[in-house]
Amino acid sequence: MTDDPQGGNPRGLLFVAELANTVRQDPEVGAAELQALLERHQGPPFRLTEADARELREAAAPLVRLLGTEDADRAAEQINALLDRHPARPRLVRLPGRPWSLHTEAPPDAGLTHWLLSTAALALSLWLSERGRCAWGRCAAPGCERFFVDTGRRTPQRYCTPRCATRVRVAAHRAQAQRADG
């Protein structure tokens, strides 16, 4: 999985957040859309069938719950449960033109669900342990429910995009101006 181009290095979590957002937005998302998502994030070279798409949609459910968790202790319990069910075999891998990075290696007979959940659990566990908190979340903008990965270093992120943050700031400014005029 690709790293964050801005240097936040969320180790595949941008893929996990986009997968969760995609499945929440379209619970019947098809193989072609999920294939494109995998390719956008330089995931493994799976050729997804509609049965694979159904499997991925089902496997995304625990990730959606986990990304909605704000309590670090509860998140750690959920991550550990995933790692118990889908053990990650960490391996250092060097992709062409990239530095060494930690990936999971699935057993030869493991399927798509094992790959997804072991990879996501390892990435989430590393991110939680490095940040000391759930450095992910659900957008705080009214009407937006999208998940994001917090790549900032100082103030915890509250919005999925600068656009949502700006929309909230502009609405607050207009409300304040109305109160001052009224």
Short mmCIF file of C-alpha atoms in Angstrom, two decimals:
data_model
loop_
_atom_site.label_atom_id
_atom_site.label_comp_id
_atom_site.label_asym_id
_atom_site.label_seq_id
_atom_site.Cartn_x
_atom_site.Cartn_y
_atom_site.Cartn_z
CA MET A 1 0.00 0.00 0.00
CA THR A 2 1.20 3.47 -0.72
CA ASP A 3 2.34 5.90 1.91
CA ASP A 4 0.97 9.38 2.33
CA PRO A 5 2.63 11.69 -0.20
CA GLN A 6 2.81 14.47 2.41
CA GLY A 7 5.02 12.32 4.64
CA GLY A 8 2.51 11.25 7.29
CA ASN A 9 3.28 7.61 6.37
CA PRO A 10 -0.02 5.96 7.34
CA ARG A 11 1.08 2.59 5.93
CA GLY A 12 -1.95 1.59 3.88
CA LEU A 13 -4.50 3.30 6.08
CA LEU A 14 -5.53 5.70 3.33
CA PHE A 15 -6.63 2.57 1.44
CA VAL A 16 -8.48 1.26 4.51
CA ALA A 17 -10.29 4.59 4.99
CA GLU A 18 -11.21 4.81 1.31
CA LEU A 19 -12.45 1.22 1.31
CA ALA A 20 -14.59 1.87 4.40
CA ASN A 21 -15.97 5.07 2.87
CA THR A 22 -16.70 3.34 -0.44
CA VAL A 23 -18.53 0.42 1.17
CA ARG A 24 -20.52 2.72 3.48
CA GLN A 25 -21.49 4.94 0.55
CA ASP A 26 -22.42 2.00 -1.71
CA PRO A 27 -23.03 -1.27 0.19
CA GLU A 28 -23.28 -3.08 -3.17
CA VAL A 29 -20.12 -1.61 -4.73
CA GLY A 30 -18.94 -3.90 -7.52
CA ALA A 31 -15.72 -5.61 -8.47
CA ALA A 32 -14.66 -2.99 -11.04
CA GLU A 33 -14.85 -0.13 -8.53
CA LEU A 34 -13.03 -2.12 -5.84
CA GLN A 35 -10.41 -3.21 -8.38
CA ALA A 36 -9.80 0.45 -9.25
CA LEU A 37 -9.51 1.28 -5.53
CA LEU A 38 -6.89 -1.47 -5.06
CA GLU A 39 -4.94 -0.24 -8.07
CA ARG A 40 -5.10 3.41 -6.94
CA HIS A 41 -3.40 2.39 -3.70
CA GLN A 42 -0.96 -0.02 -5.35
CA GLY A 43 -2.48 -3.01 -3.57
CA PRO A 44 -1.70 -6.62 -4.43
CA PRO A 45 -2.39 -7.73 -8.00
CA PHE A 46 -5.74 -9.40 -7.30
CA ARG A 47 -8.20 -9.68 -10.20
CA LEU A 48 -11.47 -9.25 -8.39
CA THR A 49 -14.63 -11.13 -9.30
CA GLU A 50 -18.10 -10.19 -8.06
CA ALA A 51 -17.70 -12.93 -5.40
CA ASP A 52 -14.44 -11.26 -4.31
CA ALA A 53 -16.23 -7.90 -4.17
CA ARG A 54 -18.87 -9.39 -1.88
CA GLU A 55 -16.10 -10.84 0.32
CA LEU A 56 -14.32 -7.46 0.49
CA ARG A 57 -17.56 -5.66 1.36
CA GLU A 58 -18.20 -8.12 4.21
CA ALA A 59 -14.58 -7.90 5.40
CA ALA A 60 -14.82 -4.10 5.52
CA ALA A 61 -17.51 -4.23 8.27
CA PRO A 62 -15.07 -4.65 11.21
CA LEU A 63 -12.88 -1.92 9.71
CA VAL A 64 -15.83 0.47 9.58
CA ARG A 65 -16.53 -0.23 13.26
CA LEU A 66 -12.86 0.23 14.13
CA LEU A 67 -12.49 3.50 12.24
CA GLY A 68 -15.54 4.78 14.14
CA THR A 69 -13.87 4.00 17.48
CA GLU A 70 -12.38 6.97 19.31
CA ASP A 71 -11.24 5.22 22.49
CA ALA A 72 -7.68 3.87 22.17
CA ASP A 73 -8.29 0.96 24.59
CA ARG A 74 -11.38 -0.21 22.69
CA ALA A 75 -9.54 0.22 19.38
CA ALA A 76 -6.62 -1.88 20.68
CA GLU A 77 -9.05 -4.64 21.73
CA GLN A 78 -10.66 -4.62 18.28
CA ILE A 79 -7.28 -4.64 16.53
CA ASN A 80 -6.04 -7.51 18.70
CA ALA A 81 -9.21 -9.48 17.93
CA LEU A 82 -8.57 -9.00 14.21
CA LEU A 83 -4.94 -10.07 14.60
CA ASP A 84 -6.09 -13.18 16.52
CA ARG A 85 -8.47 -14.14 13.69
CA HIS A 86 -6.22 -13.03 10.83
CA PRO A 87 -2.60 -13.23 12.01
CA ALA A 88 -0.22 -10.90 10.24
CA ARG A 89 3.17 -12.25 9.24
CA PRO A 90 5.19 -9.05 8.98
CA ARG A 91 7.90 -8.88 6.34
CA LEU A 92 10.14 -6.06 5.21
CA VAL A 93 9.54 -5.38 1.53
CA ARG A 94 11.21 -2.96 -0.85
CA LEU A 95 8.98 -1.93 -3.71
CA PRO A 96 10.66 -0.52 -6.83
CA GLY A 97 11.96 2.98 -6.17
CA ARG A 98 10.78 2.96 -2.54
CA PRO A 99 12.47 2.47 0.85
CA TRP A 100 11.99 -0.67 2.92
CA SER A 101 8.50 -0.92 4.40
CA LEU A 102 6.60 -3.36 6.57
CA HIS A 103 4.01 -5.50 4.80
CA THR A 104 2.09 -8.62 5.75
CA GLU A 105 2.61 -11.96 4.10
CA ALA A 106 -0.44 -14.18 4.00
CA PRO A 107 -0.18 -17.97 4.10
CA PRO A 108 -0.42 -19.50 0.59
CA ASP A 109 -3.98 -20.74 1.21
CA ALA A 110 -5.21 -17.45 2.71
CA GLY A 111 -7.83 -15.54 0.81
CA LEU A 112 -8.69 -11.96 0.18
CA THR A 113 -10.30 -11.45 3.61
CA HIS A 114 -7.20 -12.65 5.44
CA TRP A 115 -4.99 -10.36 3.38
CA LEU A 116 -7.23 -7.34 3.94
CA LEU A 117 -7.84 -7.80 7.65
CA SER A 118 -4.30 -8.84 8.57
CA THR A 119 -2.84 -5.92 6.61
CA ALA A 120 -5.34 -3.43 8.04
CA ALA A 121 -4.90 -4.70 11.60
CA LEU A 122 -1.12 -4.45 11.39
CA ALA A 123 -1.30 -0.94 9.89
CA LEU A 124 -3.83 0.22 12.49
CA SER A 125 -1.78 -1.27 15.33
CA LEU A 126 1.38 0.51 14.16
CA TRP A 127 -0.48 3.81 13.71
CA LEU A 128 -2.14 3.55 17.15
CA SER A 129 1.15 2.66 18.85
CA GLU A 130 3.09 5.45 17.10
CA ARG A 131 0.48 8.12 17.72
CA GLY A 132 -0.69 6.96 21.16
CA ARG A 133 -4.29 7.62 20.18
CA CYS A 134 -6.84 6.74 17.53
CA ALA A 135 -5.29 8.84 14.77
CA TRP A 136 -8.28 8.30 12.52
CA GLY A 137 -11.89 9.25 12.74
CA ARG A 138 -15.15 10.32 11.22
CA CYS A 139 -15.52 13.81 9.78
CA ALA A 140 -17.02 16.31 12.24
CA ALA A 141 -18.68 18.38 9.49
CA PRO A 142 -22.47 18.25 9.65
CA GLY A 143 -23.80 15.91 6.98
CA CYS A 144 -20.42 14.29 6.30
CA GLU A 145 -19.77 10.83 7.63
CA ARG A 146 -16.51 10.07 5.81
CA PHE A 147 -13.59 8.44 7.61
CA PHE A 148 -10.10 9.89 7.49
CA VAL A 149 -6.60 9.06 8.69
CA ASP A 150 -5.03 11.79 10.80
CA THR A 151 -1.58 12.46 9.38
CA GLY A 152 -1.02 15.71 11.29
CA ARG A 153 1.50 15.98 14.08
CA ARG A 154 -0.01 18.55 16.42
CA THR A 155 -3.74 19.16 16.73
CA PRO A 156 -5.90 16.09 16.14
CA GLN A 157 -7.65 16.21 12.78
CA ARG A 158 -11.44 16.67 12.85
CA TYR A 159 -12.40 16.84 9.18
CA CYS A 160 -11.92 14.49 6.24
CA THR A 161 -10.79 17.25 3.87
CA PRO A 162 -9.88 20.94 3.96
CA ARG A 163 -13.13 21.51 2.05
CA CYS A 164 -15.23 20.18 4.96
CA ALA A 165 -13.20 22.21 7.46
CA THR A 166 -13.67 25.37 5.40
CA ARG A 167 -17.40 24.74 5.03
CA VAL A 168 -17.74 24.50 8.85
CA ARG A 169 -15.62 27.62 9.44
CA VAL A 170 -17.60 29.64 6.89
CA ALA A 171 -20.93 28.51 8.42
CA ALA A 172 -19.69 29.45 11.92
CA HIS A 173 -18.48 32.84 10.66
CA ARG A 174 -21.82 33.56 8.98
CA ALA A 175 -23.74 32.51 12.11
CA GLN A 176 -21.56 34.78 14.25
CA ALA A 177 -22.03 37.68 11.83
CA GLN A 178 -25.80 37.16 11.91
CA ARG A 179 -25.82 37.19 15.73
CA ALA A 180 -23.77 40.40 15.73
CA ASP A 181 -26.19 42.03 13.26
CA GLY A 182 -29.32 40.77 14.95
#
